[in-house]
PDB file of C-alpha atoms in Angstrom:
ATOM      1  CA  UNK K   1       8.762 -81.092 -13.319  1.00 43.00           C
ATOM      2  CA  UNK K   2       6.335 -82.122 -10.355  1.00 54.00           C
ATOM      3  CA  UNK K   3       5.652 -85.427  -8.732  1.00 61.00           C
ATOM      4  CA  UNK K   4       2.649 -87.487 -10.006  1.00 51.00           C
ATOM      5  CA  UNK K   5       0.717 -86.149  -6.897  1.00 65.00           C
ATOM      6  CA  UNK K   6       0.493 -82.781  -8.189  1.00 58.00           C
ATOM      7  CA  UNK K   7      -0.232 -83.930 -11.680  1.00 50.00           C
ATOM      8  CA  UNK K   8      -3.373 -85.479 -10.314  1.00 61.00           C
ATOM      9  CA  UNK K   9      -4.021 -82.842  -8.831  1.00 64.00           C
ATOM     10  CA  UNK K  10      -3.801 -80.199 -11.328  1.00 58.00           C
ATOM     11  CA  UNK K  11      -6.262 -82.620 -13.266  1.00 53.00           C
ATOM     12  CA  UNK K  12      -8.805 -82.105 -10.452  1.00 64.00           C
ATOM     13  CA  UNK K  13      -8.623 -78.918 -10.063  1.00 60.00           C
ATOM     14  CA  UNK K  14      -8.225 -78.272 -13.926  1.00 53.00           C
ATOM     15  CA  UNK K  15     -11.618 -78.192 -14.824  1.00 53.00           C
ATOM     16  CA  UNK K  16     -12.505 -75.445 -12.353  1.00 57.00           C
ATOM     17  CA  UNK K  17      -9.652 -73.247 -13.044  1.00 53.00           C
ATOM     18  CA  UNK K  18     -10.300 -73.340 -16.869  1.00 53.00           C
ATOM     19  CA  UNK K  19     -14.329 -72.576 -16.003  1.00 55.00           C
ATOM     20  CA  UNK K  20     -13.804 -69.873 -14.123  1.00 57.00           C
ATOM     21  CA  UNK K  21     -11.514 -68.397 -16.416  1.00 58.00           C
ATOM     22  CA  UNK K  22     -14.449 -68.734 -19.127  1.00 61.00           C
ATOM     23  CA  UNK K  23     -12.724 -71.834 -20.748  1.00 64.00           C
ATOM     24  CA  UNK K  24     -15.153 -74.939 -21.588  1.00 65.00           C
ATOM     25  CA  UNK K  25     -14.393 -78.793 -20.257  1.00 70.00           C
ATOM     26  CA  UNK K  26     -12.549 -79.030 -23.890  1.00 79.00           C
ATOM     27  CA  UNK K  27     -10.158 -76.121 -23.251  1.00 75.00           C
ATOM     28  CA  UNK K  28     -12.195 -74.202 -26.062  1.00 92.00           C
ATOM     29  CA  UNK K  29     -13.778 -70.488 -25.166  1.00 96.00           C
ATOM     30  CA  UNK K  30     -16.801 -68.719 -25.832  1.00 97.00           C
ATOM     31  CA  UNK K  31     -16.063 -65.842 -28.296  1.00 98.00           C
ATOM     32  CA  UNK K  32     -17.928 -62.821 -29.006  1.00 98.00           C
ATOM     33  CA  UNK K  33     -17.949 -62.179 -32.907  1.00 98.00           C
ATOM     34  CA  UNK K  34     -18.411 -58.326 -33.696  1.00 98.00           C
ATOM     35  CA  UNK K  35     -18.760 -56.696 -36.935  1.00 97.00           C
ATOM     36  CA  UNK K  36     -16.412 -53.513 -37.483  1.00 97.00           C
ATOM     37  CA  UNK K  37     -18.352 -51.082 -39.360  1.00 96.00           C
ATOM     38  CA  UNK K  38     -21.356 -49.568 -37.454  1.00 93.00           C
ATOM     39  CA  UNK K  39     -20.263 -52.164 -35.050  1.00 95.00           C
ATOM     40  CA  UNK K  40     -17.060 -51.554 -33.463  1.00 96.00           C
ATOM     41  CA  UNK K  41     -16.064 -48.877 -35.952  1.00 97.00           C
ATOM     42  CA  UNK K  42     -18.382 -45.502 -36.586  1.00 95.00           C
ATOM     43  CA  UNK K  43     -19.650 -46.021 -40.385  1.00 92.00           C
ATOM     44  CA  UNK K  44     -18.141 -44.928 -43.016  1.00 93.00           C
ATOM     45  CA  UNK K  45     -19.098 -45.450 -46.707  1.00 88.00           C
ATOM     46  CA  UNK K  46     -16.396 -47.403 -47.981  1.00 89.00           C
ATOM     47  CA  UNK K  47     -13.724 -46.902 -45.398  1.00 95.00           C
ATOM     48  CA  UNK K  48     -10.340 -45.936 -46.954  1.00 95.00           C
ATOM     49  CA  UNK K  49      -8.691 -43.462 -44.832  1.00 96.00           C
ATOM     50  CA  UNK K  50      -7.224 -44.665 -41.361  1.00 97.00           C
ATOM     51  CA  UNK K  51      -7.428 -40.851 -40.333  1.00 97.00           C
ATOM     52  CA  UNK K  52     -11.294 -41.554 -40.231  1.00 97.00           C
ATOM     53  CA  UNK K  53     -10.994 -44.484 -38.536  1.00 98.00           C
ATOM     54  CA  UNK K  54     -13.219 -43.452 -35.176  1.00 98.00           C
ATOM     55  CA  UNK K  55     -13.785 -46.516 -32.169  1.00 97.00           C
ATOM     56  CA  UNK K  56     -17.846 -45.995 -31.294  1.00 95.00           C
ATOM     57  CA  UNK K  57     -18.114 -44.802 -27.810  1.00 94.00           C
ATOM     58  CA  UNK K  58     -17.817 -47.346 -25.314  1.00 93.00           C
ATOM     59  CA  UNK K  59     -16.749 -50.076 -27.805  1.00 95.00           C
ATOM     60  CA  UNK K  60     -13.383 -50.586 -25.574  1.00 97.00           C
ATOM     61  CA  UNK K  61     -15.492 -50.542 -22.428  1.00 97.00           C
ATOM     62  CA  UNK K  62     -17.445 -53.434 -23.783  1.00 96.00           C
ATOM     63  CA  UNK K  63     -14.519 -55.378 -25.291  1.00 97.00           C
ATOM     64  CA  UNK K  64     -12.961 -55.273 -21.840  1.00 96.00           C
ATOM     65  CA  UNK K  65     -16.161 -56.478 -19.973  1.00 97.00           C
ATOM     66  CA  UNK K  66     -16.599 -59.467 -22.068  1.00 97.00           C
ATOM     67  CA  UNK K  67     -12.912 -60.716 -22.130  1.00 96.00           C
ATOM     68  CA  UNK K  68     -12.729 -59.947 -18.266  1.00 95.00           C
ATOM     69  CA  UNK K  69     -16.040 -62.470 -18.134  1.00 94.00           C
ATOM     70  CA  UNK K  70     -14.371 -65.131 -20.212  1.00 95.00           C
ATOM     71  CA  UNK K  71     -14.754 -64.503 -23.722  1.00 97.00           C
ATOM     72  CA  UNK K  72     -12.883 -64.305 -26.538  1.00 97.00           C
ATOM     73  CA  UNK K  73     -13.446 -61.035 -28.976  1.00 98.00           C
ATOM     74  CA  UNK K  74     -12.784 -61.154 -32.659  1.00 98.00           C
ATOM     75  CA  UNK K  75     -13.591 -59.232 -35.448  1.00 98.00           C
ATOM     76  CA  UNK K  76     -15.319 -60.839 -38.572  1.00 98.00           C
ATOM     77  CA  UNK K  77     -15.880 -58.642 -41.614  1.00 98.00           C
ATOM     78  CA  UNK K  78     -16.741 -58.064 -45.329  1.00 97.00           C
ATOM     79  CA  UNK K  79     -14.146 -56.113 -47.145  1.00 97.00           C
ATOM     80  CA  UNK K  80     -15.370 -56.070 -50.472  1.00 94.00           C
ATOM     81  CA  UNK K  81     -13.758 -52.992 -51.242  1.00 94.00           C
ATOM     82  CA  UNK K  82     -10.695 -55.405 -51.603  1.00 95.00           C
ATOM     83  CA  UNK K  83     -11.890 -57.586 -54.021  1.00 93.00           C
ATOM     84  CA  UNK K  84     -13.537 -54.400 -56.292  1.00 93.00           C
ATOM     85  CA  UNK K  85     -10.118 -52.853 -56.158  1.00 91.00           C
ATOM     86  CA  UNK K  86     -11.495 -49.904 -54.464  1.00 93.00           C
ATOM     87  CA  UNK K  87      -8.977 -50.527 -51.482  1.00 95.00           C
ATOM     88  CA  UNK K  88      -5.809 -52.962 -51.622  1.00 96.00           C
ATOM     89  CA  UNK K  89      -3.952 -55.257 -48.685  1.00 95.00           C
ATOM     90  CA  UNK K  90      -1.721 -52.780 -47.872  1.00 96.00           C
ATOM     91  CA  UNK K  91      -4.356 -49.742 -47.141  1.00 97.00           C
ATOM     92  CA  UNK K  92      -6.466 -52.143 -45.350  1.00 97.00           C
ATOM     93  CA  UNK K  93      -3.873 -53.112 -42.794  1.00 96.00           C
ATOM     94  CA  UNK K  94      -3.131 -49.327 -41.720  1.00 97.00           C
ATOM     95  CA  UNK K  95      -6.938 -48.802 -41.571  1.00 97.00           C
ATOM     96  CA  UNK K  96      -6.463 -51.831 -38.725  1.00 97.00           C
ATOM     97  CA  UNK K  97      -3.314 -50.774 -37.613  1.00 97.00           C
ATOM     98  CA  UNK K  98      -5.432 -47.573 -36.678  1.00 98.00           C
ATOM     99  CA  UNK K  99      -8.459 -49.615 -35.114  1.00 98.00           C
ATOM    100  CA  UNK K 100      -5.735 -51.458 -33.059  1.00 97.00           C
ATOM    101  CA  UNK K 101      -3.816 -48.426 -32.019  1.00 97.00           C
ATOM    102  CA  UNK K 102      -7.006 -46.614 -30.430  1.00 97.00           C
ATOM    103  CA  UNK K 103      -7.839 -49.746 -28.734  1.00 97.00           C
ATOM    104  CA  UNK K 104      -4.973 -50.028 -27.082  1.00 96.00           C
ATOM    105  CA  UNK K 105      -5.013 -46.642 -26.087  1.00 96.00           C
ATOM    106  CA  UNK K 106      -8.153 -47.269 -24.251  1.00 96.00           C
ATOM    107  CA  UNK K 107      -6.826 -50.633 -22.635  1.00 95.00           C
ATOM    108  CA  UNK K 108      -8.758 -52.757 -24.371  1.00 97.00           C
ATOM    109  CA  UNK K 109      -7.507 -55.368 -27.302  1.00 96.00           C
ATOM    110  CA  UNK K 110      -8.696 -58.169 -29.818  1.00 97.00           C
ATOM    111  CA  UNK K 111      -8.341 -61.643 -29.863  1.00 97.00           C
ATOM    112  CA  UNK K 112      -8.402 -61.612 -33.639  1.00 97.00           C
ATOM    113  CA  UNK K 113      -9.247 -59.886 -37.366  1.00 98.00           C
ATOM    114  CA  UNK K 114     -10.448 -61.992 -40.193  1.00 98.00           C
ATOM    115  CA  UNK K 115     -11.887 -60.212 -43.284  1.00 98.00           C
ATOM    116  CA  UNK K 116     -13.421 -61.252 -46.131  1.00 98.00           C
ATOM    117  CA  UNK K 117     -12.232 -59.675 -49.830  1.00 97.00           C
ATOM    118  CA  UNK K 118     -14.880 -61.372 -51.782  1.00 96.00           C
ATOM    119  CA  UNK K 119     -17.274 -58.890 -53.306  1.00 93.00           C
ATOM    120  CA  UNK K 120     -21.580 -59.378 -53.134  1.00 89.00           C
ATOM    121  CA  UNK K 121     -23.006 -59.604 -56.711  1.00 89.00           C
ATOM    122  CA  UNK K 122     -26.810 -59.376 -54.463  1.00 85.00           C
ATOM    123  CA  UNK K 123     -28.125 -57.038 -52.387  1.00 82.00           C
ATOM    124  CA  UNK K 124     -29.851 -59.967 -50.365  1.00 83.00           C
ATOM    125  CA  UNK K 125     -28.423 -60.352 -47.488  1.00 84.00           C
ATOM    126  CA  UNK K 126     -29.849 -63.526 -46.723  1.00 87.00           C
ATOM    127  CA  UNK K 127     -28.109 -65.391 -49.683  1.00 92.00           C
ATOM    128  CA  UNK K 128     -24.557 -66.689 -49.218  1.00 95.00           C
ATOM    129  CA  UNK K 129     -22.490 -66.061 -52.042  1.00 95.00           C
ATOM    130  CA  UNK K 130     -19.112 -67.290 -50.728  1.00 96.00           C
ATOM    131  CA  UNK K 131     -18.864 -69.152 -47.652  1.00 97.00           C
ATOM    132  CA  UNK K 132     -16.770 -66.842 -46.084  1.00 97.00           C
ATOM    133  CA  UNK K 133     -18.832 -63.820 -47.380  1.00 97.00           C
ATOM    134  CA  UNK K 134     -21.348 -62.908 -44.454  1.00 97.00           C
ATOM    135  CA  UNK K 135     -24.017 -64.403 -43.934  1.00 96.00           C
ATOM    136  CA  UNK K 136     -21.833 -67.553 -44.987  1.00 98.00           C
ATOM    137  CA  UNK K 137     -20.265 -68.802 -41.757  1.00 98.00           C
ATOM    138  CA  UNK K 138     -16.884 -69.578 -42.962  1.00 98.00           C
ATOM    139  CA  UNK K 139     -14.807 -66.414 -41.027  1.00 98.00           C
ATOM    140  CA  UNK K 140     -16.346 -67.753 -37.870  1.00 98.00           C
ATOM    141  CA  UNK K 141     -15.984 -71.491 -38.861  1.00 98.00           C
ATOM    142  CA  UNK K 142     -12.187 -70.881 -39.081  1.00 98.00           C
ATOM    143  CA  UNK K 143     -11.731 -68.315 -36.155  1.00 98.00           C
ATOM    144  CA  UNK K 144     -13.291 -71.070 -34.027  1.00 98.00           C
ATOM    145  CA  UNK K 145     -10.919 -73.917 -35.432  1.00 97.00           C
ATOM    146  CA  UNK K 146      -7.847 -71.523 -35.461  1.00 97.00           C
ATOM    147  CA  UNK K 147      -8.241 -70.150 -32.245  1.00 97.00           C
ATOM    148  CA  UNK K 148     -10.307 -72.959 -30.002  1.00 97.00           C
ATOM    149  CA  UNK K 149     -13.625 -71.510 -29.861  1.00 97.00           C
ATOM    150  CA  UNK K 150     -17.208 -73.095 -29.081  1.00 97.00           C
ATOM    151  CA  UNK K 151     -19.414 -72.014 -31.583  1.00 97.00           C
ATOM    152  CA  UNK K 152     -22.174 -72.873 -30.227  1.00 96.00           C
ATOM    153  CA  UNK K 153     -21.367 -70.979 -26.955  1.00 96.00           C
ATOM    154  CA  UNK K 154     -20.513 -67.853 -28.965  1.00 97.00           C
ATOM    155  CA  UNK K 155     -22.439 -65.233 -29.846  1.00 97.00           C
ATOM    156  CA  UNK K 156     -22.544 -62.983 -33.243  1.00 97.00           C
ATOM    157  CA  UNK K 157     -22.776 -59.071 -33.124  1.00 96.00           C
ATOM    158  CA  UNK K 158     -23.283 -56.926 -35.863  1.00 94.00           C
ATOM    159  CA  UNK K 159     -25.735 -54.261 -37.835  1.00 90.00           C
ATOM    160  CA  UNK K 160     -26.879 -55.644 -40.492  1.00 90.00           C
ATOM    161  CA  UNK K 161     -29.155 -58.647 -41.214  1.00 90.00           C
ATOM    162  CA  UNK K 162     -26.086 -60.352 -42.592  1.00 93.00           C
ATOM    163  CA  UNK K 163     -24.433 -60.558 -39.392  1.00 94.00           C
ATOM    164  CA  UNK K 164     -27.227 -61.929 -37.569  1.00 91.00           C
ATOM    165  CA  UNK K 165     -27.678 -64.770 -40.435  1.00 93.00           C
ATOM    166  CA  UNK K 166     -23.421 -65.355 -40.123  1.00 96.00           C
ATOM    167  CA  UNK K 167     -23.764 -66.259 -36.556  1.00 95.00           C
ATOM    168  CA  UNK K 168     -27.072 -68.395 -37.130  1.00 93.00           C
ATOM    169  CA  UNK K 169     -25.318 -70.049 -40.194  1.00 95.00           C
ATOM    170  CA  UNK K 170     -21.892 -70.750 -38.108  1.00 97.00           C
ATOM    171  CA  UNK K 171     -24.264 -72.800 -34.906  1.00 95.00           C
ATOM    172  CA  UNK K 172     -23.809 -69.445 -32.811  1.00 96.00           C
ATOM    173  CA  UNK K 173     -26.124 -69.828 -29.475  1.00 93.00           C
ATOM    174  CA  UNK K 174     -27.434 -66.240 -30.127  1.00 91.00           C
ATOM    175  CA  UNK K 175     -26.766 -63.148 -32.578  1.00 91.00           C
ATOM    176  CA  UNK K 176     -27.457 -59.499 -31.474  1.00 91.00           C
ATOM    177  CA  UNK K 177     -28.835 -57.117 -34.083  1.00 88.00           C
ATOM    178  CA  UNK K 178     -27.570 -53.525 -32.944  1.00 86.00           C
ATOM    179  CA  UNK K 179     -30.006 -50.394 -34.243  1.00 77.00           C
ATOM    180  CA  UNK K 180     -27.014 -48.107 -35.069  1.00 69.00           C
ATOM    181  CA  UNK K 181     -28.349 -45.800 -37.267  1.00 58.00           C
ATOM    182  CA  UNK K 182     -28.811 -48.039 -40.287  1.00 66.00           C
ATOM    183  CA  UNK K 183     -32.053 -49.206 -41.172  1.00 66.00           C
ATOM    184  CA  UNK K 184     -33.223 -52.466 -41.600  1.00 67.00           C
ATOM    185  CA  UNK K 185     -35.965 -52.945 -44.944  1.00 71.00           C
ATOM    186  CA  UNK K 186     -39.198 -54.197 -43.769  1.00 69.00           C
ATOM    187  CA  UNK K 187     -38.655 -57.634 -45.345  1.00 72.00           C
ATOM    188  CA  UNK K 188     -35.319 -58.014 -43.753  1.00 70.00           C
ATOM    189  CA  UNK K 189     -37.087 -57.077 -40.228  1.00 67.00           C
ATOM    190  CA  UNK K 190     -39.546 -59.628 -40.910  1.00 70.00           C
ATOM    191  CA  UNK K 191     -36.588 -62.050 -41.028  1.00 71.00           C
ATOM    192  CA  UNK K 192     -34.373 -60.552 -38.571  1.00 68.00           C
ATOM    193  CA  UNK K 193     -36.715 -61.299 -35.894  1.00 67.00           C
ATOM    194  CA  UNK K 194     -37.071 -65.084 -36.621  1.00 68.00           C
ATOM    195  CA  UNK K 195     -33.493 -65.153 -34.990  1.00 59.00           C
ATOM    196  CA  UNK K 196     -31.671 -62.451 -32.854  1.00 52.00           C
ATOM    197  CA  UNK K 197     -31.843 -63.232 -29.083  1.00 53.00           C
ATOM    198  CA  UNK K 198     -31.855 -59.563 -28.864  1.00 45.00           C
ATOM    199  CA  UNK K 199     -32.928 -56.658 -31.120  1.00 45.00           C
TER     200      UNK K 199
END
């Protein structure tokens, strides 16, 4: 217990700890949302097997740099495969139990994991079917309520036009389309550039 002098002083000289350790006046962080497959994760159709579970190169190295500069780093993705039956709870969690394993093996670690299970019935990816179904913002809504994040010093990253909507939808401050092998159609280009900060 200190004296009332060094409480107000640790109120001074709270705001500028908390800043430079990337925390807002509030106490709430920036976060960095990331997709996992093509994202984090090398794609694979319909991941099932955590033996194929593969980190992207340099995916640690990045997760590192931006929690070193402040930000949180949490995962956000659509797991249909759940709600199709193709893949239940329990497969799911070794296929993350994997992810997190060769993280940690290259020093580097999330903040977080939400997934969706709700399957698309569209293959528009600019329509949201369930609010928590990218491009709905619901997985980022609650990540930022659950974990005290700023949304709208956050940023979205992801592959697909559907991750670049999710982090427009949520009040994200930018969202970063990555070209990782998977095309884009022409149409969703067309909309894809009305918003990324970055292509």
């Amino acid at each position: 217990i200190g004296t009332h002098s060094s409480y107000k002083q640790a109120q001074r000289e709270a705001p500028a700890v908390l800043a430079a350790r990337g925390y807002f006046a509030d106490g709430s962080r920036p976060c960095v949302f990331l997709d996992r497959d093509g994202t984090l994760l090398e794609q694979v159709h319909y991941l099932k097997d955590p033996a194929l579970v593969r980190l992207l190169p340099d995916s640690a190295a990045a997760i590192n740099r931006l929690r070193r500069h402040g930000f949180a780093c949490v995962v956000v993705t659509n797991q249909s495969q759940i709600g199709n039956n193709l893949l239940n709870e329990a497969q799911l969690a070794d296929i993350h139990e994997e992810m997190y394993r060769q993280l940690v093996a290259d020093g580097a670690m999330l903040d977080a994991l939400y997934y969706c299970p709700t399957p698309g019935r569209q293959r528009d990816r600019t329509i949201v079917e369930h609010p928590d179904r990218k491009p709905g913002p619901g997985m980022l809504i609650r990540a930022a309520r659950e974990l005290g994040l700023r949304l709208n010093g956050s940023w979205m990253i992801g592959d697909m036009l559907s991750d670049v909507l999710a982090g427009t939808n949520a009040n994200c401050c930018g969202s970063i389309l990555l070209r990782s092998g998977k095309e884009l159609l022409p149409e969703e280009w067309a909309v894809a550039r009305r918003y990324p900060h970055a292509i």
